[in-house]
CSV table of C-alpha atoms and ligand atoms in Angstrom, one decimal:
chain,number,residue,atom,x,y,z
A,1,UNK,CA,9.1,9.5,14.9
A,2,UNK,CA,8.1,8.5,18.4
A,3,UNK,CA,9.7,5.1,19.9
A,4,UNK,CA,8.1,5.7,22.9
A,5,UNK,CA,5.4,2.8,23.8
A,6,UNK,CA,3.6,4.7,26.8
A,7,UNK,CA,0.4,3.8,27.6
A,8,UNK,CA,0.4,0.9,25.1
A,9,UNK,CA,-1.2,-2.1,26.5
A,10,UNK,CA,1.5,-5.2,25.7
A,11,UNK,CA,1.4,-8.9,26.3
A,12,UNK,CA,4.8,-10.9,25.8
A,13,UNK,CA,4.5,-14.8,25.7
A,14,UNK,CA,7.4,-16.7,26.5
A,15,UNK,CA,8.6,-13.8,28.9
A,16,UNK,CA,10.0,-15.6,32.0
A,17,UNK,CA,13.8,-15.7,30.7
A,18,UNK,CA,15.4,-15.3,27.3
A,19,UNK,CA,14.3,-13.5,24.2
A,20,UNK,CA,11.1,-13.2,25.7
A,21,UNK,CA,12.5,-11.8,29.0
A,22,UNK,CA,14.4,-9.4,27.2
A,23,UNK,CA,11.6,-7.8,24.8
A,24,UNK,CA,9.3,-7.7,28.3
A,25,UNK,CA,12.3,-5.5,29.5
A,26,UNK,CA,12.7,-3.5,26.4
A,27,UNK,CA,9.1,-3.0,26.0
A,28,UNK,CA,9.0,-1.6,29.5
A,29,UNK,CA,11.6,0.6,29.0
A,30,UNK,CA,9.7,2.2,26.1
A,31,UNK,CA,7.0,2.8,28.6
A,32,UNK,CA,4.5,-0.2,27.7
A,33,UNK,CA,2.5,-1.4,30.3
A,34,UNK,CA,3.2,-5.3,29.6
A,35,UNK,CA,1.8,-7.9,31.1
A,36,UNK,CA,4.7,-11.2,31.0
A,37,UNK,CA,3.7,-15.1,30.6
A,38,UNK,CA,5.6,-18.3,31.1
A,39,UNK,CA,4.6,-21.4,33.0
A,40,UNK,CA,7.3,-20.3,35.9
A,41,UNK,CA,7.4,-16.8,37.5
A,42,UNK,CA,10.8,-16.0,37.3
A,43,UNK,CA,12.3,-14.9,40.5
A,44,UNK,CA,13.2,-11.5,40.0
A,45,UNK,CA,10.0,-10.9,38.0
A,46,UNK,CA,9.4,-7.3,38.6
A,47,UNK,CA,6.2,-6.3,36.4
A,48,UNK,CA,2.9,-7.9,35.8
A,49,UNK,CA,2.9,-11.8,35.3
A,50,UNK,CA,0.8,-14.4,34.5
A,51,UNK,CA,1.5,-18.3,35.0
A,52,UNK,CA,0.2,-20.4,32.5
A,53,UNK,CA,1.0,-23.2,30.4
A,54,UNK,CA,-0.1,-22.5,26.9
A,55,UNK,CA,-0.2,-25.8,25.2
A,56,UNK,CA,-2.2,-27.4,27.9
A,57,UNK,CA,-5.7,-27.2,28.2
A,58,UNK,CA,-7.0,-24.0,30.0
A,59,UNK,CA,-3.5,-22.3,29.6
A,60,UNK,CA,-4.5,-20.4,26.7
A,61,UNK,CA,-8.1,-19.5,28.5
A,62,UNK,CA,-5.9,-18.2,31.6
A,63,UNK,CA,-3.8,-16.0,30.2
A,64,UNK,CA,-6.8,-14.3,28.0
A,65,UNK,CA,-9.1,-13.9,31.2
A,66,UNK,CA,-5.8,-12.4,32.8
A,67,UNK,CA,-5.3,-9.7,29.6
A,68,UNK,CA,-9.3,-9.3,29.9
A,69,UNK,CA,-9.2,-8.5,33.7
A,70,UNK,CA,-6.1,-5.9,33.6
A,71,UNK,CA,-6.1,-4.2,30.2
A,72,UNK,CA,-9.6,-5.0,28.6
A,73,UNK,CA,-8.0,-5.0,25.2
A,74,UNK,CA,-4.5,-5.2,24.0
A,75,UNK,CA,-2.3,-2.7,21.7
A,76,UNK,CA,0.5,-5.2,21.4
A,77,UNK,CA,1.1,-8.4,21.6
A,78,UNK,CA,4.9,-10.2,20.8
A,79,UNK,CA,4.7,-14.0,20.6
A,80,UNK,CA,8.2,-15.3,21.6
A,81,UNK,CA,6.9,-18.8,23.1
A,82,UNK,CA,8.7,-21.8,21.0
A,83,UNK,CA,11.3,-24.3,21.4
A,84,UNK,CA,11.6,-27.6,21.0
A,85,UNK,CA,12.5,-30.4,23.3
A,86,UNK,CA,12.6,-33.6,20.6
A,87,UNK,CA,15.4,-36.0,20.9
A,88,UNK,CA,18.0,-36.2,18.4
A,89,UNK,CA,18.1,-39.2,16.0
A,90,UNK,CA,16.5,-37.7,12.7
A,91,UNK,CA,13.3,-38.0,11.1
A,92,UNK,CA,12.7,-41.6,12.4
A,93,UNK,CA,13.0,-40.3,16.3
A,94,UNK,CA,10.3,-38.0,16.2
A,95,UNK,CA,6.7,-39.9,17.3
A,96,UNK,CA,3.3,-37.8,16.8
A,97,UNK,CA,3.5,-37.0,20.4
A,98,UNK,CA,7.0,-35.2,19.5
A,99,UNK,CA,5.0,-33.7,16.5
A,100,UNK,CA,1.8,-32.9,18.2
A,101,UNK,CA,4.3,-30.9,20.9
A,102,UNK,CA,5.9,-29.1,18.1
A,103,UNK,CA,3.1,-28.1,16.8
A,104,UNK,CA,1.4,-27.0,20.1
A,105,UNK,CA,4.4,-25.3,21.3
A,106,UNK,CA,5.4,-23.1,18.2
A,107,UNK,CA,2.2,-23.2,15.8
A,108,UNK,CA,-1.4,-23.4,18.0
A,109,UNK,CA,-0.5,-21.7,21.1
A,110,UNK,CA,0.0,-18.4,18.7
A,111,UNK,CA,-3.2,-19.2,16.5
A,112,UNK,CA,-5.5,-19.9,19.7
A,113,UNK,CA,-4.5,-16.7,21.5
A,114,UNK,CA,-4.3,-14.3,18.4
A,115,UNK,CA,-7.7,-15.8,18.1
A,116,UNK,CA,-8.9,-15.3,21.4
A,117,UNK,CA,-7.4,-11.3,21.6
A,118,UNK,CA,-7.0,-10.1,18.1
A,119,UNK,CA,-10.9,-9.2,17.6
A,120,UNK,CA,-10.5,-6.8,20.5
A,121,UNK,CA,-7.4,-5.2,19.3
A,122,UNK,CA,-8.0,-1.5,17.9
A,123,UNK,CA,-6.5,0.2,14.9
A,124,UNK,CA,-2.6,1.0,15.3
A,125,UNK,CA,-2.1,-2.5,17.0
A,126,UNK,CA,1.1,-4.5,16.1
A,127,UNK,CA,1.7,-8.4,16.3
A,128,UNK,CA,5.0,-9.9,16.2
A,129,UNK,CA,5.2,-13.3,16.1
A,130,UNK,CA,8.6,-14.9,16.7
A,131,UNK,CA,9.9,-17.6,14.5
A,132,UNK,CA,13.1,-19.1,13.0
A,133,UNK,CA,15.6,-19.2,10.1
A,134,UNK,CA,15.0,-23.2,10.6
A,135,UNK,CA,11.6,-22.4,8.8
A,136,UNK,CA,13.9,-22.0,5.7
A,137,UNK,CA,16.8,-23.9,6.8
A,138,UNK,CA,15.2,-27.0,8.6
A,139,UNK,CA,17.9,-28.9,10.7
A,140,UNK,CA,16.9,-32.8,10.8
A,141,UNK,CA,18.8,-34.1,13.5
A,142,UNK,CA,16.3,-33.2,16.2
A,143,UNK,CA,14.6,-30.3,15.3
A,144,UNK,CA,12.7,-31.1,12.1
A,145,UNK,CA,9.2,-30.6,13.7
A,146,UNK,CA,10.1,-27.5,14.9
A,147,UNK,CA,11.0,-25.9,11.9
A,148,UNK,CA,8.3,-27.5,10.4
A,149,UNK,CA,5.7,-25.9,12.7
A,150,UNK,CA,7.8,-22.6,12.6
A,151,UNK,CA,7.3,-22.6,9.0
A,152,UNK,CA,3.5,-23.0,9.2
A,153,UNK,CA,3.7,-20.2,11.7
A,154,UNK,CA,5.5,-17.8,9.5
A,155,UNK,CA,3.1,-18.7,6.4
A,156,UNK,CA,0.1,-18.5,8.8
A,157,UNK,CA,1.1,-14.6,10.0
A,158,UNK,CA,1.3,-13.8,6.9
A,159,UNK,CA,-2.6,-14.5,5.7
A,160,UNK,CA,-3.4,-12.7,9.6
A,161,UNK,CA,-1.3,-9.4,8.1
A,162,UNK,CA,-3.7,-9.5,5.4
A,163,UNK,CA,-6.6,-9.9,6.8
A,164,UNK,CA,-6.1,-7.1,9.8
A,165,UNK,CA,-4.5,-4.7,7.8
A,166,UNK,CA,-7.9,-3.3,6.7
A,167,UNK,CA,-8.3,-2.6,10.4
A,168,UNK,CA,-4.9,-0.8,10.8
A,169,UNK,CA,-3.4,-3.7,13.1
A,170,UNK,CA,0.1,-4.7,11.9
A,171,UNK,CA,1.4,-8.6,11.8
A,172,UNK,CA,5.1,-8.9,11.6
A,173,UNK,CA,7.3,-11.9,11.6
A,174,UNK,CA,10.9,-12.0,13.3
A,175,UNK,CA,13.2,-15.0,12.4
A,176,UNK,CA,16.3,-15.4,14.3
A,177,UNK,CA,19.3,-17.6,13.7
A,178,UNK,CA,21.0,-18.9,16.9
A,179,UNK,CA,20.5,-16.2,19.9
A,180,UNK,CA,22.9,-17.5,22.9
A,181,UNK,CA,19.6,-18.5,25.3
A,182,UNK,CA,19.5,-21.1,28.1
A,183,UNK,CA,17.3,-23.1,25.3
A,184,UNK,CA,20.1,-23.2,22.9
A,185,UNK,CA,22.5,-24.4,25.6
A,186,UNK,CA,20.1,-27.3,26.3
A,187,UNK,CA,19.3,-28.0,22.5
A,188,UNK,CA,23.5,-28.1,22.1
A,189,UNK,CA,23.4,-30.5,25.1
A,190,UNK,CA,20.9,-32.8,23.7
A,191,UNK,CA,22.9,-32.9,20.5
A,192,UNK,CA,26.2,-33.5,22.2
A,193,UNK,CA,24.9,-36.4,24.2
A,194,UNK,CA,22.9,-38.2,20.9
A,195,UNK,CA,26.3,-37.7,18.8
A,196,UNK,CA,28.6,-38.8,21.6
A,197,UNK,CA,31.0,-35.6,21.3
A,198,UNK,CA,31.7,-32.6,23.6
A,199,UNK,CA,29.3,-29.4,23.6
A,200,UNK,CA,31.8,-27.6,22.0
A,201,UNK,CA,32.0,-29.8,19.0
A,202,UNK,CA,27.6,-29.5,19.3
A,203,UNK,CA,27.6,-26.0,18.7
A,204,UNK,CA,30.3,-26.2,15.9
A,205,UNK,CA,28.4,-28.9,14.2
A,206,UNK,CA,25.2,-27.0,14.4
A,207,UNK,CA,26.0,-23.4,13.2
A,208,UNK,CA,28.3,-25.4,10.0
A,209,UNK,CA,24.8,-27.3,9.4
A,210,UNK,CA,23.3,-23.7,9.1
A,211,UNK,CA,26.0,-23.1,7.1
A,212,UNK,CA,28.0,-21.1,9.8
A,213,UNK,CA,27.7,-17.1,10.9
A,214,UNK,CA,29.0,-14.6,8.9
A,215,UNK,CA,29.2,-12.2,11.6
A,216,UNK,CA,30.7,-14.5,13.8
A,217,UNK,CA,28.7,-15.1,16.9
A,218,UNK,CA,24.8,-15.7,17.7
A,219,UNK,CA,22.5,-12.7,18.3
A,220,UNK,CA,22.0,-11.4,21.8
A,221,UNK,CA,18.5,-11.5,23.5
A,222,UNK,CA,18.5,-7.5,23.4
A,223,UNK,CA,19.0,-7.3,19.8
A,224,UNK,CA,16.3,-9.3,18.9
A,225,UNK,CA,14.3,-7.5,21.6
A,226,UNK,CA,15.4,-4.2,20.4
A,227,UNK,CA,13.9,-5.3,16.4
A,228,UNK,CA,10.8,-6.4,18.2
A,229,UNK,CA,10.4,-3.3,19.6
A,230,UNK,CA,10.7,-1.1,16.7
A,231,UNK,CA,8.5,-3.5,14.4
A,232,UNK,CA,5.8,-2.6,17.5
A,233,UNK,CA,6.3,1.0,17.6
A,234,UNK,CA,4.9,4.2,15.3
A,235,UNK,CA,8.1,4.0,13.3
A,236,UNK,CA,6.9,1.0,11.8
A,237,UNK,CA,3.7,2.3,10.8
A,238,UNK,CA,3.6,1.0,7.4
A,239,UNK,CA,5.3,-2.3,7.7
A,240,UNK,CA,3.2,-5.1,8.0
A,241,UNK,CA,3.3,-9.1,6.8
A,242,UNK,CA,7.0,-9.1,6.4
A,243,UNK,CA,9.8,-11.6,7.9
A,244,UNK,CA,12.5,-9.7,9.4
A,245,UNK,CA,15.6,-12.2,9.7
A,246,UNK,CA,18.2,-11.7,12.5
A,247,UNK,CA,21.0,-13.8,12.1
A,248,UNK,CA,24.3,-12.7,11.5
A,249,UNK,CA,24.0,-13.3,8.3
A,250,UNK,CA,23.6,-17.2,8.5
A,251,UNK,CA,20.7,-17.6,5.4
A,252,UNK,CA,23.0,-17.6,2.5
A,253,UNK,CA,20.6,-16.7,0.2
A,254,UNK,CA,18.6,-13.6,-1.1
B,301,NAP,N1,17.7,-19.7,21.1
B,301,NAP,C1,17.5,-19.6,20.1
B,301,NAP,O1,18.9,-20.0,19.3
B,301,NAP,C2,16.5,-19.5,19.2
B,301,NAP,C3,17.0,-19.3,17.4
B,301,NAP,C4,15.9,-19.6,16.4
B,301,NAP,C5,14.1,-18.9,17.3
B,301,NAP,N2,14.1,-18.8,18.4
B,301,NAP,C6,13.0,-18.6,18.7
B,301,NAP,O2,13.0,-17.9,19.8
B,301,NAP,C7,11.9,-17.6,20.7
B,301,NAP,C8,12.6,-17.6,22.1
B,301,NAP,O3,13.5,-18.5,22.0
B,301,NAP,P1,14.6,-18.6,23.4
B,301,NAP,O4,15.7,-19.6,23.3
B,301,NAP,O5,14.8,-17.0,24.1
B,301,NAP,O6,13.2,-19.2,24.5
B,301,NAP,P2,13.7,-20.0,26.1
B,301,NAP,O7,15.1,-19.1,26.8
B,301,NAP,O8,13.7,-21.3,25.9
B,301,NAP,O9,12.5,-19.7,27.1
B,301,NAP,C9,11.2,-19.5,26.2
B,301,NAP,C10,10.0,-19.0,27.5
B,301,NAP,O10,8.7,-19.6,27.0
B,301,NAP,C11,8.5,-20.0,28.3
B,301,NAP,N3,7.7,-21.4,27.9
B,301,NAP,C12,8.5,-22.4,27.5
B,301,NAP,N4,7.2,-23.6,27.2
B,301,NAP,C13,6.2,-22.4,27.6
B,301,NAP,C14,4.7,-23.6,27.8
B,301,NAP,N5,4.5,-24.3,27.3
B,301,NAP,N6,3.9,-22.6,28.4
B,301,NAP,C15,4.0,-21.0,28.3
B,301,NAP,N7,5.4,-20.8,28.4
B,301,NAP,C16,6.5,-21.6,27.8
B,301,NAP,C17,9.7,-20.4,28.9
B,301,NAP,O11,9.2,-20.3,30.3
B,301,NAP,P3,8.7,-21.7,31.4
B,301,NAP,O12,9.7,-22.6,31.4
B,301,NAP,O13,9.1,-21.3,32.6
B,301,NAP,O14,7.9,-21.6,31.0
B,301,NAP,C18,10.7,-19.3,28.8
B,301,NAP,O15,10.1,-18.0,29.4
B,301,NAP,C19,11.4,-18.9,20.6
B,301,NAP,O16,10.3,-18.8,20.1
B,301,NAP,C20,12.4,-19.7,19.8
B,301,NAP,O17,11.8,-21.0,18.7
B,301,NAP,C21,15.2,-19.2,19.0
């Protein structure tokens, strides 16, 4: 089976750093023509990039316009953008604004991009939405809105997969556990500040709250990218509507 993505036209959101940047590099290494997007162009970006805030009015439209101008239509859409900047303090600390921000970034950006771009994707196309194990193991200290938004993203993705399968377009979800990125470090810093502990203790508490990581380490962004590259390739031609957990064994149930 062919792992080459030669000639495939791909959009990767959240492609500026962390997991998204690793996905961009991996898809390019497989031969795909990749347009990356994030709010800020990375300093060492070496390929096509469009700057846009996918939660702001007009942001999704900017990305859609660039995709149409550059490619006409896509073959691959990897929606990596997501995260949380909500404060610690439990459910009562989360205002309507925090909830809306979590939903805009972690659910509605994907919904809006899909609605604009997927009608033009031909048979053989592949979509990956990056969710989180928090949709099954929600943490309440700072990320309850994020966890709920990711749960909605996973459910939405399943329905989308069922709708698009007869057209030959596949939709899968990748749900990572802890990935050691700058976003994870920022969350740990916020939790440390809220709890009055150092960052090592905050990290230990965070992973303990998830039940620990049996493999003993967080996942690398490149390891998530490898899974994504498999799912969008012809090697995964029979896989759609599935959620793929990559968490070092963190989720304790079948
Ligand atoms: N890190 C983890 O431990 C972990 C665990 C489970 C799931 N995940 C999920 O994995 C995905 C990637 O996480 P990550 O930790 O690799 O992310 P990250 O390092 O924070 O990178 C996020 C990317 O998205 C861009 N971005 C953020 N807000 C944006 C906005 N409003 N509009 C457009 N682009 C925006 C960022 O660039 P700009 O800031 O320049 O826009 C950056 O390129 C997310 O969906 C996350 O929820 C992560």
